Coordinates of C-alpha atoms in Angstrom, one line a residue:
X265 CA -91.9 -78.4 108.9
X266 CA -93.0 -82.0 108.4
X267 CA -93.9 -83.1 104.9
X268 CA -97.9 -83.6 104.3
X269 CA -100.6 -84.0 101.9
X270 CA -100.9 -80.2 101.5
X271 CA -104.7 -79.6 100.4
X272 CA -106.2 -76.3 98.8
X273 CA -108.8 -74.1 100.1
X274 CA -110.6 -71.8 97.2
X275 CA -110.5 -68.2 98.3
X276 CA -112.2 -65.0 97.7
X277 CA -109.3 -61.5 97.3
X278 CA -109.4 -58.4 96.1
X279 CA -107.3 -56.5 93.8
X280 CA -106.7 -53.2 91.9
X281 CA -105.2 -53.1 88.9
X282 CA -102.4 -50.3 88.0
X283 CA -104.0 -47.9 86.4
X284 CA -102.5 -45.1 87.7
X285 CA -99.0 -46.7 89.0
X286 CA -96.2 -44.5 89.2
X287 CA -93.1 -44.5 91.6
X288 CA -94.3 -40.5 92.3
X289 CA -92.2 -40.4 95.6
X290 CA -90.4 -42.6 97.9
X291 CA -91.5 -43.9 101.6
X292 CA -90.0 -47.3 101.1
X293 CA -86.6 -48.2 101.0
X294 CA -87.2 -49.9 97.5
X295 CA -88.8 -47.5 95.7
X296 CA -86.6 -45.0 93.6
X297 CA -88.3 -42.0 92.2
X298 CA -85.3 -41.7 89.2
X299 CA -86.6 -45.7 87.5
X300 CA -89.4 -44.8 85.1
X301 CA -91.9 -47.6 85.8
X302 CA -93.2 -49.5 82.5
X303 CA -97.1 -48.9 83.1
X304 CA -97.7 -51.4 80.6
X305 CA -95.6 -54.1 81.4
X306 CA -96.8 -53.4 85.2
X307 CA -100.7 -54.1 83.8
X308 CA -99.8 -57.2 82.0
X309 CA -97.9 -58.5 84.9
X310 CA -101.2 -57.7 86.9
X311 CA -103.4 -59.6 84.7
X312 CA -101.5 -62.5 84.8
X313 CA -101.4 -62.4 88.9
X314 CA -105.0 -62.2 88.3
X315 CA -105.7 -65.1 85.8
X316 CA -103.1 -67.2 88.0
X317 CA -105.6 -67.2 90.8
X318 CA -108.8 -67.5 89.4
X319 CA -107.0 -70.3 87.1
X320 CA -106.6 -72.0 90.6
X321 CA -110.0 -71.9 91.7
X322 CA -110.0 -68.4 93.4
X323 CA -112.9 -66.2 93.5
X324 CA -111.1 -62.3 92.2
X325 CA -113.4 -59.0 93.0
X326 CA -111.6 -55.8 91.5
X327 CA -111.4 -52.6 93.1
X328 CA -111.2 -49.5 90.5
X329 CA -108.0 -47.4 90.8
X330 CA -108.2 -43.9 91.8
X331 CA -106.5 -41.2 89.5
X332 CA -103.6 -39.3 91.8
X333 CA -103.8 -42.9 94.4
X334 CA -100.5 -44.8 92.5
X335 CA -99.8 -46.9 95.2
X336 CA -103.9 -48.5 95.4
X337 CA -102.3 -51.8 93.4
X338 CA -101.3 -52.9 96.9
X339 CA -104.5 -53.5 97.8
X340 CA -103.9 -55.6 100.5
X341 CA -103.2 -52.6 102.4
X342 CA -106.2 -50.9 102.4
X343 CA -108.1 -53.3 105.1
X344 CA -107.8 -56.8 106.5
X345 CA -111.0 -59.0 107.1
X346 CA -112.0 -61.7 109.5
X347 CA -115.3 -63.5 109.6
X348 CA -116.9 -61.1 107.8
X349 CA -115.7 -58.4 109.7
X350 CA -113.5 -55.6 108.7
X351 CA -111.6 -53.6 110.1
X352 CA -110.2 -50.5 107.9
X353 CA -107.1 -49.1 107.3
X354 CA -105.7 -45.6 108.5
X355 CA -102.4 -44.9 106.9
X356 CA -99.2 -43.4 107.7
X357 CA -98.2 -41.4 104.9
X358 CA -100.6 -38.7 103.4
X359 CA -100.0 -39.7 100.0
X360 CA -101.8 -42.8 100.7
X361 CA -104.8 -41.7 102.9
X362 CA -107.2 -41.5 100.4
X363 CA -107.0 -45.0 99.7
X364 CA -108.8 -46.0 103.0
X365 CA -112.2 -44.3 101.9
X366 CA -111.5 -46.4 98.4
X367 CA -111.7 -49.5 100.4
X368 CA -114.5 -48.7 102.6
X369 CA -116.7 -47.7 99.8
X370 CA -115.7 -51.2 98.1
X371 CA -117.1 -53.0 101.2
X372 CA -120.2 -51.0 101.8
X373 CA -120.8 -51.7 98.3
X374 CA -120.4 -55.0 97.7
X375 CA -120.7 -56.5 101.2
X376 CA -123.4 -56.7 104.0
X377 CA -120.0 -56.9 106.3
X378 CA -119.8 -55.2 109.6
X379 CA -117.1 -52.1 108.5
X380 CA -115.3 -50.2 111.2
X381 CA -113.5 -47.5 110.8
X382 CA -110.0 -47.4 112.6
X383 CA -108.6 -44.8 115.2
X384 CA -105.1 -46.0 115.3
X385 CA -102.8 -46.0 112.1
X386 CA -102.3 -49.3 110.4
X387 CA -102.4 -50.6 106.9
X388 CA -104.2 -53.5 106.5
X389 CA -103.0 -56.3 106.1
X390 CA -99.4 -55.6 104.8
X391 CA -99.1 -55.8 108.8
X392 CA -101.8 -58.3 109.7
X393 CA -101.9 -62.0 109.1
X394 CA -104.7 -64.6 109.9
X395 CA -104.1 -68.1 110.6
X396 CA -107.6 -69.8 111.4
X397 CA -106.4 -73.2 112.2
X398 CA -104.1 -71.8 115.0
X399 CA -104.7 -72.1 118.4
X400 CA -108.7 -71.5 117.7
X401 CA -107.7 -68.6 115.3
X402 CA -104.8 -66.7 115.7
X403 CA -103.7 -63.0 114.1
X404 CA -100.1 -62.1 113.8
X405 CA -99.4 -58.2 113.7
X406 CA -96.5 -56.3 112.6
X407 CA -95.1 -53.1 114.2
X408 CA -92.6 -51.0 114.0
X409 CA -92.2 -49.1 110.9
X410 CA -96.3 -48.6 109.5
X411 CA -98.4 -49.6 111.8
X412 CA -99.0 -48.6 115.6
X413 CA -98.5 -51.3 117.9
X414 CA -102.1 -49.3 119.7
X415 CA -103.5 -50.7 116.4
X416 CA -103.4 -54.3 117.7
X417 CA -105.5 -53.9 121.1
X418 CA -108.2 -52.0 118.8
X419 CA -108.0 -55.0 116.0
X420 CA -108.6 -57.5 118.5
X421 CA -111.6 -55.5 120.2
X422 CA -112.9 -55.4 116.7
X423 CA -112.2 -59.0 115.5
X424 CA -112.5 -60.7 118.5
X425 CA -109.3 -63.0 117.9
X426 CA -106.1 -62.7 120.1
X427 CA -103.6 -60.5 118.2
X428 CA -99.9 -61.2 118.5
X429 CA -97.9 -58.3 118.1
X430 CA -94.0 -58.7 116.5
X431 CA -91.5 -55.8 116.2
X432 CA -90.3 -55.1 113.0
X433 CA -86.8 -53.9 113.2
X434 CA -85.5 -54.2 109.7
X435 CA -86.4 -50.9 107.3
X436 CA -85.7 -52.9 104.3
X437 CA -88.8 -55.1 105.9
X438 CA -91.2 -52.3 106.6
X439 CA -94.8 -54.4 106.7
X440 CA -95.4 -57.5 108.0
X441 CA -95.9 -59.5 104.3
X442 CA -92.8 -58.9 103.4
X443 CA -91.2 -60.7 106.5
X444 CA -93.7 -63.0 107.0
X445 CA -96.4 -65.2 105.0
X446 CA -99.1 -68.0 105.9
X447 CA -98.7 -71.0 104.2
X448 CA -101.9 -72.2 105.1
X449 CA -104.4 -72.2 107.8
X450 CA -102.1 -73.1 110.5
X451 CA -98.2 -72.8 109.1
X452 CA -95.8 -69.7 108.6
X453 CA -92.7 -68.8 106.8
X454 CA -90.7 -65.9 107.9
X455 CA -87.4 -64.2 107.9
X456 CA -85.8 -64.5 111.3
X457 CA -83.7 -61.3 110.8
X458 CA -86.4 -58.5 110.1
X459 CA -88.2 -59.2 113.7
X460 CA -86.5 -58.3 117.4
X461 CA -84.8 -61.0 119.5
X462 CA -88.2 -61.3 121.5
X463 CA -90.4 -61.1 118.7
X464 CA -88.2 -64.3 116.9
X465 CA -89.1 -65.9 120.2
X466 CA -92.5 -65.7 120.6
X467 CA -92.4 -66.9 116.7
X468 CA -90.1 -69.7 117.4
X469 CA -92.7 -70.8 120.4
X470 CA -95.7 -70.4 118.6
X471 CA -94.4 -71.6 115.5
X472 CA -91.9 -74.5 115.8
X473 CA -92.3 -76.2 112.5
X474 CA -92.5 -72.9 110.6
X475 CA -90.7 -72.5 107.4
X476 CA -87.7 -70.4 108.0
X477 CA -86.3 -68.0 105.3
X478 CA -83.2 -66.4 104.8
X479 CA -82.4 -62.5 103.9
X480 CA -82.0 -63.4 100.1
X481 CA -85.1 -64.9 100.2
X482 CA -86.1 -61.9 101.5
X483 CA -85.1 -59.4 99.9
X484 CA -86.2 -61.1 96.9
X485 CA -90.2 -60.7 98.0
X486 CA -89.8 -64.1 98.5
X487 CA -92.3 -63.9 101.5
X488 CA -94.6 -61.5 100.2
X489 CA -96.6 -64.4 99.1
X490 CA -100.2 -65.7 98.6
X491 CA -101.1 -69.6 99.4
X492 CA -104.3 -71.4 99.2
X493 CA -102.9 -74.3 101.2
X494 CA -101.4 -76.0 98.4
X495 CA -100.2 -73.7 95.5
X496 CA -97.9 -70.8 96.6
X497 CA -98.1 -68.0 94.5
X498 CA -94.3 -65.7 94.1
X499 CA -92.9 -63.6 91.9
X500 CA -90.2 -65.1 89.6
X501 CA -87.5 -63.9 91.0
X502 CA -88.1 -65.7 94.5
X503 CA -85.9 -69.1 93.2
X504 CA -84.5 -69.9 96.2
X505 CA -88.2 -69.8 98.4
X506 CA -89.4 -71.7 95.5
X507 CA -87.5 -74.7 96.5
X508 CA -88.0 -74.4 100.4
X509 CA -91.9 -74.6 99.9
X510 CA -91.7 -77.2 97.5
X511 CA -89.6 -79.5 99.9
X512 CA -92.3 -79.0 102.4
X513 CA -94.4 -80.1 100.2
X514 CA -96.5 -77.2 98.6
X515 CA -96.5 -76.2 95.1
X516 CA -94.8 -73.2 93.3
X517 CA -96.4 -70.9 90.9
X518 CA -94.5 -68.2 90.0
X519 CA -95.7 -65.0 88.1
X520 CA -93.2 -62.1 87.3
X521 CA -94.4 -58.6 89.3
X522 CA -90.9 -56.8 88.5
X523 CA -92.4 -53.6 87.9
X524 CA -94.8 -54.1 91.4
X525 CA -91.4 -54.5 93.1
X526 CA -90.6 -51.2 91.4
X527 CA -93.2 -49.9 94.3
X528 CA -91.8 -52.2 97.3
X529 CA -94.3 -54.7 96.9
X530 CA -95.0 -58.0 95.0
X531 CA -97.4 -60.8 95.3
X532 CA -99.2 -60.4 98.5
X533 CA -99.0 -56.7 98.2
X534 CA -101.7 -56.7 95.4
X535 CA -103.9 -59.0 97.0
X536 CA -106.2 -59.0 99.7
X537 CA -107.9 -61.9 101.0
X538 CA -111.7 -61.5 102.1
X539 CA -112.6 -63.6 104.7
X540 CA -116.5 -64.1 105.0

């Protein structure tokens, strides 16, 4: 990735704050149902998420957690927006389905979006990924492990934007944010290793001055980021994805989400971006 002037864009996201987190049952590979999580620690660690991005500029609007919903702090799951349009989520495990009504009543509420309501399964965007200075407006998709690859053609009937579909083969790697983040409106960061041979292909054509991570990376939710062009948000423990972005040129901000992680998720996982 060449090295430019990287400039900020102020964004509006969504997020949901812990209330209710609990590691209850397991349908991750990272989350263990024998670690106690600290449900304080997890809200402070929330807030400061939180106060990091609207200390940048960034608009925050808060969704209110659900008793019995522990998993509705990934709110980026529950829907993914483009253009004022949003398409909903429909999710794979039962534990988590009643977080899709949470979302659409959020929008209907506070929105005069166009809201429609999915047919195929797929969460949001943990497996979606916008990139409006790419090729006109381009949407990466993740399959494989959450969401069906049906979900695509019906995501780009509803948005209108050509959706690229990419194979997740990597369980550790089950959505698409924690293999693969947008640096800004036209540049990517991934993890070779979670997508198929085909899938690193297409990537590698559409993408050849993208940011390429390695497994520790990785596995250190180093990807499952949030940038507003310039400052790249990650949890503390991403140190070695903290020095790739910063030699191309963007800035680190790190907040500690150890407890999130407890759930399989980190930055990106608890925010959503609304797109008007």
């Amino acid at each position: 990735m060449s090295h430019v002037e990287r400039l900020p864009r102020n964004r509006t996201y969504l997020m949901c704050p812990p209330e209710h987190f609990t590691v209850e049952y397991a349908i991750n590979p990272w989350m263990d149902i024998e670690v106690a999580v600290d449900a304080g620690r997890a809200l402070h660690q929330w807030e400061a998420l939180r106060t990091t991005l609207t200390g940048l500029g960034h608009q925050v609007h808060v969704l209110d957690a659900r008793p019995g919903l522990p998993d509705m702090v990934y709110s980026a799951n529950g829907a993914f927006s483009v253009d004022g349009t949003v398409y909903g989520a429909r999710f794979k495990y039962p534990q988590r389905a009643a977080e899709a009504a949470a979302h659409q009543a959020f929008y209907a509420s506070s929105f005069s979006w166009r809201f429609v309501a999915p047919q195929q399964v797929n969460e949001g965007e943990g497996d979606f990924a916008y990139l409006p200075g790419a090729y006109g407006g381009l949407v990466l998709a993740g399959y494989g492990f959450r969401t069906d690859p049906a979900a695509h053609a019906e995501a780009q009937e509803v948005l209108g934007r050509p959706v690229i579909s990419l194979n997740l083969v990597d369980p550790a790697f089950y959505h698409l944010d924690t293999a693969l983040a947008a640096l800004d409106d036209r540049h990517v960061t991934y993890y070779p290793g979670a997508f198929s041979p085909a899938s690193q292909r297409v990537l590698a054509q559409l993408f050849p001055d993208a940011l390429l991570a390695d497994r520790e990376d990785a596995e250190a939710f180093g990807l499952n980021l949030v940038s507003d062009g310039r400052h790249v948000i990650l949890n503390t423990e991403a140190t070695g994805m903290a020095r790739k972005v910063r030699a191309a040129g963007y800035d680190p901000v790190h907040v500690d989400l150890s407890e999130l992680k407890r759930g399989g998720g980190s930055v990106k996982c608890a925010v959503a971006e609304l797109r008007a």
